[in-house]
Amino acid sequence: MTGVPETTVPEVLRRAHLIGIGGAGMSGIARILLARGARVSGSDAKDSRAVLTLRAQGAEIGVGQRPENLDAFSGGPSAVVVSTAIKESNPELRAARERGVPVLHRAEALAALMAGHRVACVAGTHGKTSTTSMLTVALQRCRLDPSFAIGGDLNESGANAHHGDGGVFVAEADESDGSFLSYTPSVAVVTNVEPDHLDHHGTAEAYTAVFDEFVGRIAPGGVLIACADDHGADRLADRAAAAGVRVRRYGRGVTGPDDARVLEYTPTEDGGTVHVSVQGEKLAVRVAVPGEHMALNAVAALLAGMELGAPAECLAEGLAAFGGVRRRFEFKGRSGDVRVYDDYAHHPTEVAAQLRAARHAAGSGRLVVVFQPHLYSRTKAFAAEFAAALSLADEVVVLDVYGAREEPEPGVSGALVARRIEAVPAHYEPAFDRAAVLAADLVRSGDLLITMGAGDVTQLGPEIVAELDRRAERG
């Protein structure tokens, strides 16, 4: 595949200042800018692993939000890059507006970096990070060296972004705020479509409609790859095909000559094998992460990689080598014969899919989940659905809501979910500092415990392992 001069940086980004530079999306853009020779400054609320890494690579980063952070380089920044989470009251954003400095949304900056590449974007309510990561690792195995920007760190490299020498750019496309409408992909993957982020989109209909707009941005001659096993994605594919977009589907019931039909999925304790038929060829793809939903993500990556010019057999080898993404069923430790994992699932469908996968990994042991709801609006809208999903475990601890960008809402707490769980024992624990002790009280020999949610619940895994170890030492 023909390379492109990737050291070229768009003029507006030659001296870029990123507010909230330590975030998953923003740090990825900073990595690519630095690798291409741009000067990068930024700020964040605190030091973090991402901030320290970027400093080591040459970024000038201040801790705290102050207008003077914009003066890291003489002449000031050529642009300030922000995410949706940055409010207009932010002192650095306000200073940039007053000075007349161009302000770009994170997605606009990423779209500018995609120029000159063949772009593959992975969208969907769930599975974006895992599918984007699988596609990236598979293309790397096929020596295509893609540039990539992902919402999580690859276990293989510990990185969430990379400046590659190939002519391909792979990106996770975020629908939560509609910012994926900044991209013009040649290959668009949609893993699923079901209502979420209603705090931004307002209604389920509006949420669905933004995916139609995304498909409308596919470059001429491009393709939509959609999961036929998901009702929302399948209907999206129907509408796209009717509008003249080339469509390839994947799943168990597909019949088209260019589709990828799943013939069988065989789970194992640490992953599974998916048997798939595509363009008259049968492949067995080993997936080293558990769950049929992950196997479907691998098939989506297979199709996308083929569209980008990689051989199916090579892609299958790359997918077998995929070691996962941080916070996606990530092993956190073991105490005796109790295993502890952590997962980012924060929507009812994600929670149910991951608990089904964890059930296989648990073997003969029980499955215990410590769940932290994410966002007051999501907790209120899907409390009953969360309760049904969590009931797939044997014992449940529900923490209080991690509000993130939202203010607390009266009457909305973790109790809203916990009290709806009737099929299995459920415990509401509003005190975060008591959660590790409660979890240690509940687990038995041979159990698998999983902490789950998009907030700071990820901190609990090591604490639970340490608490179990202390109890074992005391006898």
Short mmCIF file of C-alpha atoms in Angstrom, two decimals:
data_model
loop_
_atom_site.label_atom_id
_atom_site.label_comp_id
_atom_site.label_asym_id
_atom_site.label_seq_id
_atom_site.Cartn_x
_atom_site.Cartn_y
_atom_site.Cartn_z
CA MET A 1 0.00 0.00 0.00
CA THR A 2 1.32 3.42 -0.93
CA GLY A 3 2.67 5.46 1.98
CA VAL A 4 1.87 9.10 2.65
CA PRO A 5 4.05 11.92 4.02
CA GLU A 6 2.77 11.59 7.56
CA THR A 7 5.30 14.01 9.00
CA THR A 8 3.16 16.77 7.46
CA VAL A 9 1.09 18.49 10.14
CA PRO A 10 -1.94 20.64 9.25
CA GLU A 11 -0.95 24.29 9.61
CA VAL A 12 -3.60 24.94 12.24
CA LEU A 13 -2.15 22.18 14.46
CA ARG A 14 1.56 23.05 14.24
CA ARG A 15 1.44 24.53 17.77
CA ALA A 16 -1.53 22.79 19.36
CA HIS A 17 -2.71 23.26 22.93
CA LEU A 18 -4.94 20.46 24.23
CA ILE A 19 -7.17 21.12 27.23
CA GLY A 20 -7.62 17.90 29.18
CA ILE A 21 -4.63 16.38 27.39
CA GLY A 22 -4.51 13.33 29.67
CA GLY A 23 -7.88 12.00 28.51
CA ALA A 24 -8.11 8.91 26.32
CA GLY A 25 -9.01 10.74 23.12
CA MET A 26 -6.93 13.86 23.67
CA SER A 27 -3.73 12.03 24.63
CA GLY A 28 -3.98 9.99 21.45
CA ILE A 29 -4.11 13.12 19.30
CA ALA A 30 -1.14 14.54 21.22
CA ARG A 31 0.87 11.36 20.59
CA ILE A 32 0.31 11.58 16.84
CA LEU A 33 1.04 15.30 16.69
CA LEU A 34 4.32 14.85 18.56
CA ALA A 35 5.33 11.96 16.32
CA ARG A 36 4.71 14.15 13.26
CA GLY A 37 6.86 16.95 14.56
CA ALA A 38 4.25 19.36 15.89
CA ARG A 39 4.82 21.38 19.06
CA VAL A 40 2.31 20.34 21.69
CA SER A 41 1.24 21.95 24.94
CA GLY A 42 -1.69 21.15 27.17
CA SER A 43 -3.17 21.00 30.63
CA ASP A 44 -4.96 18.56 32.85
CA ALA A 45 -6.44 18.51 36.32
CA LYS A 46 -3.68 16.23 37.62
CA ASP A 47 -0.64 14.26 36.60
CA SER A 48 -1.33 10.80 35.22
CA ARG A 49 0.45 8.05 33.35
CA ALA A 50 -0.66 9.60 30.05
CA VAL A 51 0.53 13.08 31.08
CA LEU A 52 3.94 11.80 32.22
CA THR A 53 4.35 9.86 28.96
CA LEU A 54 3.50 12.87 26.83
CA ARG A 55 5.92 15.07 28.78
CA ALA A 56 8.66 12.53 28.13
CA GLN A 57 7.84 12.77 24.42
CA GLY A 58 8.23 16.55 24.45
CA ALA A 59 4.84 18.02 25.36
CA GLU A 60 4.69 21.04 27.68
CA ILE A 61 1.87 20.25 30.13
CA GLY A 62 0.59 22.27 33.06
CA VAL A 63 -1.41 20.89 35.96
CA GLY A 64 -4.53 22.93 36.61
CA GLN A 65 -6.53 25.16 34.28
CA ARG A 66 -4.92 28.60 33.87
CA PRO A 67 -4.81 31.05 30.93
CA GLU A 68 -1.02 31.24 31.15
CA ASN A 69 -0.84 27.56 30.09
CA LEU A 70 -1.55 28.84 26.58
CA ASP A 71 1.85 30.60 26.58
CA ALA A 72 4.02 27.48 26.70
CA PHE A 73 5.47 28.42 23.29
CA SER A 74 6.36 31.86 21.96
CA GLY A 75 3.62 33.23 19.77
CA GLY A 76 0.99 31.17 21.57
CA PRO A 77 -0.88 28.19 20.18
CA SER A 78 -2.00 27.94 16.55
CA ALA A 79 -5.12 26.17 17.83
CA VAL A 80 -6.73 25.01 21.05
CA VAL A 81 -8.23 21.51 20.98
CA VAL A 82 -11.11 20.61 23.30
CA SER A 83 -13.51 17.75 23.93
CA THR A 84 -17.22 18.00 24.64
CA ALA A 85 -16.40 17.69 28.35
CA ILE A 86 -14.68 21.11 28.35
CA LYS A 87 -17.20 23.77 29.32
CA GLU A 88 -17.20 27.33 27.93
CA SER A 89 -16.40 28.57 31.45
CA ASN A 90 -13.01 26.82 31.34
CA PRO A 91 -10.41 29.60 31.88
CA GLU A 92 -8.13 28.36 29.09
CA LEU A 93 -10.95 28.04 26.59
CA ARG A 94 -12.26 31.45 27.58
CA ALA A 95 -8.77 32.95 27.10
CA ALA A 96 -8.45 31.31 23.68
CA ARG A 97 -11.78 32.79 22.57
CA GLU A 98 -10.75 36.24 23.81
CA ARG A 99 -7.45 36.05 21.93
CA GLY A 100 -9.08 34.84 18.72
CA VAL A 101 -7.21 31.52 18.75
CA PRO A 102 -8.95 28.86 16.60
CA VAL A 103 -10.76 26.27 18.74
CA LEU A 104 -11.15 22.77 17.34
CA HIS A 105 -13.19 19.91 18.74
CA ARG A 106 -11.14 16.79 19.34
CA ALA A 107 -12.85 15.04 16.40
CA GLU A 108 -12.08 17.95 14.07
CA ALA A 109 -8.40 17.74 15.00
CA LEU A 110 -8.38 14.00 14.44
CA ALA A 111 -10.12 14.41 11.08
CA ALA A 112 -7.40 16.86 10.04
CA LEU A 113 -4.75 14.26 10.91
CA MET A 114 -6.57 11.67 8.77
CA ALA A 115 -6.09 13.70 5.57
CA GLY A 116 -4.28 11.75 2.86
CA HIS A 117 -5.06 8.36 4.41
CA ARG A 118 -7.55 5.63 3.67
CA VAL A 119 -9.70 5.87 6.79
CA ALA A 120 -11.46 3.08 8.67
CA CYS A 121 -13.81 4.22 11.45
CA VAL A 122 -15.44 1.89 13.95
CA ALA A 123 -18.72 3.07 15.47
CA GLY A 124 -21.50 1.52 17.51
CA THR A 125 -23.17 1.69 20.89
CA HIS A 126 -20.86 -1.03 22.23
CA GLY A 127 -17.67 -2.72 21.13
CA LYS A 128 -15.99 0.24 19.43
CA THR A 129 -12.75 0.13 21.39
CA SER A 130 -12.33 -3.64 21.19
CA THR A 131 -13.14 -3.81 17.47
CA THR A 132 -10.86 -0.88 16.61
CA SER A 133 -8.10 -2.48 18.64
CA MET A 134 -8.55 -5.88 16.98
CA LEU A 135 -8.42 -4.30 13.52
CA THR A 136 -5.29 -2.36 14.43
CA VAL A 137 -3.42 -5.40 15.78
CA ALA A 138 -4.48 -7.51 12.80
CA LEU A 139 -3.25 -4.89 10.31
CA GLN A 140 0.01 -4.57 12.21
CA ARG A 141 0.47 -8.33 11.93
CA CYS A 142 0.02 -7.94 8.17
CA ARG A 143 2.76 -5.26 8.17
CA LEU A 144 0.51 -2.40 7.08
CA ASP A 145 1.61 -0.19 10.03
CA PRO A 146 -1.62 1.80 10.38
CA SER A 147 -1.90 5.08 12.20
CA PHE A 148 -4.55 4.63 14.87
CA ALA A 149 -6.49 6.41 17.58
CA ILE A 150 -8.39 4.27 20.09
CA GLY A 151 -10.32 4.98 23.28
CA GLY A 152 -8.25 2.51 25.28
CA ASP A 153 -4.67 1.24 25.61
CA LEU A 154 -3.67 -1.82 23.60
CA ASN A 155 -2.23 -4.53 25.82
CA GLU A 156 0.38 -5.22 23.12
CA SER A 157 1.89 -1.73 23.17
CA GLY A 158 0.31 0.08 26.12
CA ALA A 159 -0.60 2.87 23.69
CA ASN A 160 -3.90 4.34 22.57
CA ALA A 161 -2.55 5.97 19.40
CA HIS A 162 0.28 5.67 16.92
CA HIS A 163 1.74 7.50 13.94
CA GLY A 164 2.23 4.81 11.31
CA ASP A 165 4.08 4.75 7.99
CA GLY A 166 1.26 3.10 6.06
CA GLY A 167 -1.52 4.84 4.17
CA VAL A 168 -4.23 3.63 6.55
CA PHE A 169 -5.73 5.43 9.54
CA VAL A 170 -7.91 3.40 11.94
CA ALA A 171 -10.03 5.30 14.46
CA GLU A 172 -12.69 4.68 17.05
CA ALA A 173 -15.66 6.90 16.11
CA ASP A 174 -17.59 8.34 19.05
CA GLU A 175 -21.32 8.80 18.62
CA SER A 176 -21.97 10.00 22.18
CA ASP A 177 -21.85 13.67 21.20
CA GLY A 178 -22.26 13.24 17.44
CA SER A 179 -18.62 14.16 16.86
CA PHE A 180 -18.06 11.17 14.55
CA LEU A 181 -19.79 13.27 11.91
CA SER A 182 -16.43 15.01 11.46
CA TYR A 183 -15.00 11.92 9.71
CA THR A 184 -15.22 10.73 6.10
CA PRO A 185 -14.32 7.04 6.25
CA SER A 186 -13.70 4.72 3.32
CA VAL A 187 -14.56 1.82 5.61
CA ALA A 188 -17.23 2.35 8.28
CA VAL A 189 -17.94 -0.39 10.81
CA VAL A 190 -21.11 -0.26 12.93
CA THR A 191 -21.18 -2.97 15.59
CA ASN A 192 -24.66 -2.20 16.97
CA VAL A 193 -27.19 0.58 17.41
CA GLU A 194 -29.39 0.85 20.49
CA PRO A 195 -30.41 3.87 22.57
CA ASP A 196 -27.73 5.49 24.73
CA HIS A 197 -26.37 8.97 25.51
CA LEU A 198 -29.90 10.35 25.63
CA ASP A 199 -28.57 13.21 27.77
CA HIS A 200 -27.09 14.56 24.52
CA HIS A 201 -29.34 13.17 21.78
CA GLY A 202 -32.63 13.53 23.62
CA THR A 203 -34.58 10.62 22.11
CA ALA A 204 -33.92 7.12 20.85
CA GLU A 205 -35.02 8.27 17.40
CA ALA A 206 -32.48 11.10 17.36
CA TYR A 207 -29.76 8.70 18.50
CA THR A 208 -30.56 6.33 15.64
CA ALA A 209 -30.70 9.19 13.15
CA VAL A 210 -27.14 10.29 13.90
CA PHE A 211 -25.89 6.88 12.71
CA ASP A 212 -27.69 7.44 9.41
CA GLU A 213 -25.85 10.75 9.13
CA PHE A 214 -22.57 8.97 9.85
CA VAL A 215 -23.23 6.44 7.09
CA GLY A 216 -24.04 9.34 4.80
CA ARG A 217 -20.45 10.55 5.28
CA ILE A 218 -18.86 7.39 3.87
CA ALA A 219 -16.53 8.36 1.03
CA PRO A 220 -17.63 7.58 -2.55
CA GLY A 221 -16.82 3.95 -3.28
CA GLY A 222 -16.60 3.17 0.43
CA VAL A 223 -18.35 0.44 2.38
CA LEU A 224 -20.49 -0.02 5.48
CA ILE A 225 -19.74 -3.14 7.52
CA ALA A 226 -22.66 -3.86 9.86
CA CYS A 227 -23.62 -6.57 12.34
CA ALA A 228 -26.70 -8.42 11.07
CA ASP A 229 -27.25 -9.98 14.51
CA ASP A 230 -28.04 -6.56 15.98
CA HIS A 231 -31.47 -5.21 15.04
CA GLY A 232 -30.40 -1.57 14.99
CA ALA A 233 -27.27 -2.15 12.90
CA ASP A 234 -29.12 -4.46 10.51
CA ARG A 235 -31.86 -1.88 9.89
CA LEU A 236 -29.18 0.77 9.41
CA ALA A 237 -27.59 -1.46 6.77
CA ASP A 238 -30.96 -1.81 5.02
CA ARG A 239 -31.35 1.95 4.81
CA ALA A 240 -27.77 2.39 3.65
CA ALA A 241 -28.17 -0.20 0.89
CA ALA A 242 -31.39 1.48 -0.26
CA ALA A 243 -29.45 4.76 -0.49
CA GLY A 244 -26.83 3.15 -2.73
CA VAL A 245 -24.09 2.49 -0.15
CA ARG A 246 -22.17 -0.75 -0.57
CA VAL A 247 -22.87 -2.94 2.48
CA ARG A 248 -21.19 -6.01 3.92
CA ARG A 249 -22.81 -7.71 6.90
CA TYR A 250 -21.56 -10.19 9.44
CA GLY A 251 -23.37 -12.54 11.81
CA ARG A 252 -25.12 -15.88 12.00
CA GLY A 253 -27.94 -15.31 9.53
CA VAL A 254 -26.27 -13.47 6.65
CA THR A 255 -26.54 -14.79 3.09
CA GLY A 256 -24.91 -12.21 0.80
CA PRO A 257 -21.89 -13.30 -1.29
CA ASP A 258 -19.63 -10.70 0.35
CA ASP A 259 -21.00 -11.17 3.86
CA ALA A 260 -19.22 -12.99 6.68
CA ARG A 261 -21.41 -15.77 8.07
CA VAL A 262 -20.68 -17.06 11.57
CA LEU A 263 -20.99 -20.83 11.45
CA GLU A 264 -20.11 -21.69 15.02
CA TYR A 265 -18.60 -20.21 18.16
CA THR A 266 -16.82 -22.43 20.66
CA PRO A 267 -16.08 -20.77 24.02
CA THR A 268 -13.11 -21.64 26.18
CA GLU A 269 -12.06 -20.47 29.63
CA ASP A 270 -9.76 -17.80 28.19
CA GLY A 271 -11.44 -16.95 24.88
CA GLY A 272 -12.96 -18.94 22.07
CA THR A 273 -12.88 -19.85 18.38
CA VAL A 274 -15.27 -18.47 15.80
CA HIS A 275 -15.76 -20.38 12.54
CA VAL A 276 -16.70 -18.05 9.71
CA SER A 277 -17.44 -18.33 6.00
CA VAL A 278 -16.57 -15.35 3.81
CA GLN A 279 -16.39 -15.18 0.02
CA GLY A 280 -16.46 -18.96 -0.25
CA GLU A 281 -13.62 -19.47 2.22
CA LYS A 282 -13.96 -20.96 5.68
CA LEU A 283 -11.75 -19.66 8.46
CA ALA A 284 -11.33 -20.57 12.11
CA VAL A 285 -10.44 -17.43 14.04
CA ARG A 286 -9.06 -17.83 17.54
CA VAL A 287 -10.04 -14.99 19.89
CA ALA A 288 -8.05 -14.70 23.13
CA VAL A 289 -10.74 -12.70 24.92
CA PRO A 290 -13.93 -14.38 26.14
CA GLY A 291 -17.47 -13.93 24.86
CA GLU A 292 -19.37 -14.37 21.61
CA HIS A 293 -19.74 -10.58 21.42
CA MET A 294 -15.94 -10.38 21.19
CA ALA A 295 -15.95 -13.04 18.48
CA LEU A 296 -18.40 -10.91 16.48
CA ASN A 297 -16.10 -7.93 16.94
CA ALA A 298 -13.26 -10.03 15.53
CA VAL A 299 -15.34 -10.89 12.45
CA ALA A 300 -16.07 -7.18 11.92
CA ALA A 301 -12.32 -6.49 12.11
CA LEU A 302 -11.68 -9.32 9.64
CA LEU A 303 -14.03 -7.80 7.06
CA ALA A 304 -12.65 -4.29 7.59
CA GLY A 305 -9.07 -5.53 7.20
CA MET A 306 -9.95 -7.31 3.97
CA GLU A 307 -11.46 -4.06 2.66
CA LEU A 308 -8.16 -2.34 3.47
CA GLY A 309 -6.25 -4.85 1.37
CA ALA A 310 -4.96 -7.38 3.91
CA PRO A 311 -5.25 -11.15 3.27
CA ALA A 312 -7.87 -12.97 5.33
CA GLU A 313 -5.41 -15.62 6.58
CA CYS A 314 -2.96 -13.00 7.81
CA LEU A 315 -5.74 -11.06 9.52
CA ALA A 316 -6.89 -14.24 11.27
CA GLU A 317 -3.36 -14.74 12.61
CA GLY A 318 -3.33 -11.15 13.84
CA LEU A 319 -6.69 -11.53 15.54
CA ALA A 320 -5.44 -14.65 17.33
CA ALA A 321 -2.53 -12.58 18.65
CA PHE A 322 -4.79 -9.83 20.00
CA GLY A 323 -4.23 -9.64 23.75
CA GLY A 324 -7.06 -7.32 24.72
CA VAL A 325 -7.46 -3.72 25.79
CA ARG A 326 -7.00 -2.17 29.18
CA ARG A 327 -10.27 -2.28 31.17
CA ARG A 328 -11.87 -4.87 28.84
CA PHE A 329 -12.07 -8.01 31.01
CA GLU A 330 -8.62 -7.10 32.30
CA PHE A 331 -7.07 -9.47 34.82
CA LYS A 332 -6.24 -7.53 37.99
CA GLY A 333 -4.91 -10.27 40.22
CA ARG A 334 -5.51 -13.45 42.16
CA SER A 335 -5.71 -14.23 45.84
CA GLY A 336 -5.65 -17.94 46.48
CA ASP A 337 -8.07 -19.36 43.96
CA VAL A 338 -10.19 -16.19 43.69
CA ARG A 339 -9.59 -14.33 40.41
CA VAL A 340 -10.34 -10.62 40.03
CA TYR A 341 -11.04 -8.86 36.71
CA ASP A 342 -12.09 -5.35 35.68
CA ASP A 343 -14.31 -4.29 32.81
CA TYR A 344 -15.50 -0.99 31.34
CA ALA A 345 -19.08 -2.14 30.61
CA HIS A 346 -21.53 0.65 31.47
CA HIS A 347 -24.62 -0.04 29.36
CA PRO A 348 -27.07 -2.90 30.12
CA THR A 349 -26.29 -4.76 26.89
CA GLU A 350 -22.54 -4.52 27.55
CA VAL A 351 -22.99 -5.67 31.14
CA ALA A 352 -25.04 -8.71 30.09
CA ALA A 353 -22.63 -9.69 27.30
CA GLN A 354 -19.59 -9.45 29.55
CA LEU A 355 -21.21 -11.36 32.40
CA ARG A 356 -22.14 -14.18 30.00
CA ALA A 357 -18.52 -14.30 28.89
CA ALA A 358 -17.29 -14.16 32.50
CA ARG A 359 -19.57 -17.06 33.34
CA HIS A 360 -17.52 -19.32 31.05
CA ALA A 361 -14.30 -18.04 32.59
CA ALA A 362 -15.64 -18.70 36.11
CA GLY A 363 -15.97 -22.41 35.38
CA SER A 364 -17.43 -24.17 38.44
CA GLY A 365 -16.97 -21.09 40.64
CA ARG A 366 -19.52 -18.38 41.35
CA LEU A 367 -19.58 -15.05 39.53
CA VAL A 368 -19.56 -11.95 41.77
CA VAL A 369 -19.86 -8.46 40.28
CA VAL A 370 -19.16 -5.05 41.82
CA PHE A 371 -20.98 -2.59 39.57
CA GLN A 372 -20.72 1.20 39.51
CA PRO A 373 -23.47 2.95 37.49
CA HIS A 374 -22.16 5.68 35.17
CA LEU A 375 -24.11 8.93 34.71
CA TYR A 376 -27.33 9.83 36.53
CA SER A 377 -29.26 10.10 33.28
CA ARG A 378 -28.24 6.61 32.14
CA THR A 379 -28.94 5.09 35.56
CA LYS A 380 -32.41 6.62 35.65
CA ALA A 381 -33.26 5.59 32.08
CA PHE A 382 -32.00 2.01 32.30
CA ALA A 383 -32.28 1.00 35.98
CA ALA A 384 -34.53 -1.97 35.26
CA GLU A 385 -32.35 -3.11 32.35
CA PHE A 386 -29.23 -2.89 34.50
CA ALA A 387 -30.93 -4.98 37.17
CA ALA A 388 -31.85 -7.66 34.64
CA ALA A 389 -28.31 -7.76 33.25
CA LEU A 390 -26.65 -7.91 36.67
CA SER A 391 -28.93 -10.79 37.65
CA LEU A 392 -26.77 -12.98 35.39
CA ALA A 393 -24.20 -12.98 38.23
CA ASP A 394 -24.50 -15.01 41.44
CA GLU A 395 -24.01 -12.05 43.77
CA VAL A 396 -24.04 -8.31 43.10
CA VAL A 397 -22.68 -5.21 44.80
CA VAL A 398 -23.98 -1.91 43.42
CA LEU A 399 -22.02 1.24 44.22
CA ASP A 400 -23.26 4.80 43.94
CA VAL A 401 -23.42 6.58 40.60
CA TYR A 402 -20.23 7.92 39.05
CA GLY A 403 -21.61 11.22 37.79
CA ALA A 404 -18.73 12.20 35.48
CA ARG A 405 -19.92 15.33 33.64
CA GLU A 406 -23.38 15.34 35.27
CA GLU A 407 -24.64 16.91 38.48
CA PRO A 408 -26.42 14.64 41.01
CA GLU A 409 -30.11 14.12 40.40
CA PRO A 410 -32.47 13.75 43.38
CA GLY A 411 -33.68 10.19 43.84
CA VAL A 412 -31.11 8.70 41.45
CA SER A 413 -28.47 6.51 43.09
CA GLY A 414 -27.12 2.99 42.91
CA ALA A 415 -30.04 1.93 45.08
CA LEU A 416 -32.30 2.52 42.07
CA VAL A 417 -30.61 -0.47 40.41
CA ALA A 418 -29.95 -2.63 43.48
CA ARG A 419 -33.53 -2.72 44.72
CA ARG A 420 -34.71 -4.00 41.32
CA ILE A 421 -32.45 -7.06 41.51
CA GLU A 422 -34.56 -9.90 42.90
CA ALA A 423 -33.20 -13.08 41.34
CA VAL A 424 -29.83 -13.02 43.13
CA PRO A 425 -28.48 -11.44 46.33
CA ALA A 426 -27.82 -7.72 45.78
CA HIS A 427 -26.12 -5.22 48.08
CA TYR A 428 -26.16 -1.44 47.74
CA GLU A 429 -22.94 0.09 49.08
CA PRO A 430 -22.92 3.91 48.88
CA ALA A 431 -19.53 4.24 50.63
CA PHE A 432 -16.79 3.64 48.06
CA ASP A 433 -14.14 3.11 50.74
CA ARG A 434 -16.08 0.16 52.16
CA ALA A 435 -16.62 -1.61 48.85
CA ALA A 436 -13.40 -3.68 48.85
CA VAL A 437 -14.14 -5.04 52.34
CA LEU A 438 -17.72 -5.93 51.39
CA ALA A 439 -16.54 -7.67 48.20
CA ALA A 440 -13.98 -9.66 50.17
CA ASP A 441 -16.73 -10.68 52.62
CA LEU A 442 -18.86 -12.04 49.78
CA VAL A 443 -16.42 -14.09 47.69
CA ARG A 444 -15.81 -17.77 48.29
CA SER A 445 -13.04 -20.11 47.25
CA GLY A 446 -13.06 -20.60 43.46
CA ASP A 447 -15.12 -17.49 42.67
CA LEU A 448 -14.45 -15.02 39.87
CA LEU A 449 -15.05 -11.40 40.83
CA ILE A 450 -15.39 -8.64 38.28
CA THR A 451 -15.50 -4.89 38.93
CA MET A 452 -17.54 -3.16 36.27
CA GLY A 453 -18.30 0.38 35.13
CA ALA A 454 -16.80 3.39 33.34
CA GLY A 455 -15.81 5.31 36.50
CA ASP A 456 -13.26 4.89 39.27
CA VAL A 457 -14.51 1.41 40.17
CA THR A 458 -11.41 0.25 38.25
CA GLN A 459 -9.40 1.17 41.36
CA LEU A 460 -11.10 -1.50 43.45
CA GLY A 461 -9.65 -4.63 41.81
CA PRO A 462 -6.17 -4.38 43.39
CA GLU A 463 -7.73 -3.29 46.69
CA ILE A 464 -9.92 -6.39 46.76
CA VAL A 465 -6.95 -8.66 45.99
CA ALA A 466 -4.94 -6.97 48.76
CA GLU A 467 -7.81 -7.35 51.25
CA LEU A 468 -8.14 -11.06 50.42
CA ASP A 469 -4.38 -11.51 50.80
CA ARG A 470 -4.44 -9.83 54.24
CA ARG A 471 -7.21 -12.17 55.37
CA ALA A 472 -5.30 -15.21 54.09
CA GLU A 473 -2.17 -14.12 56.02
CA ARG A 474 -4.21 -13.75 59.20
CA GLY A 475 -5.52 -17.24 58.68
#
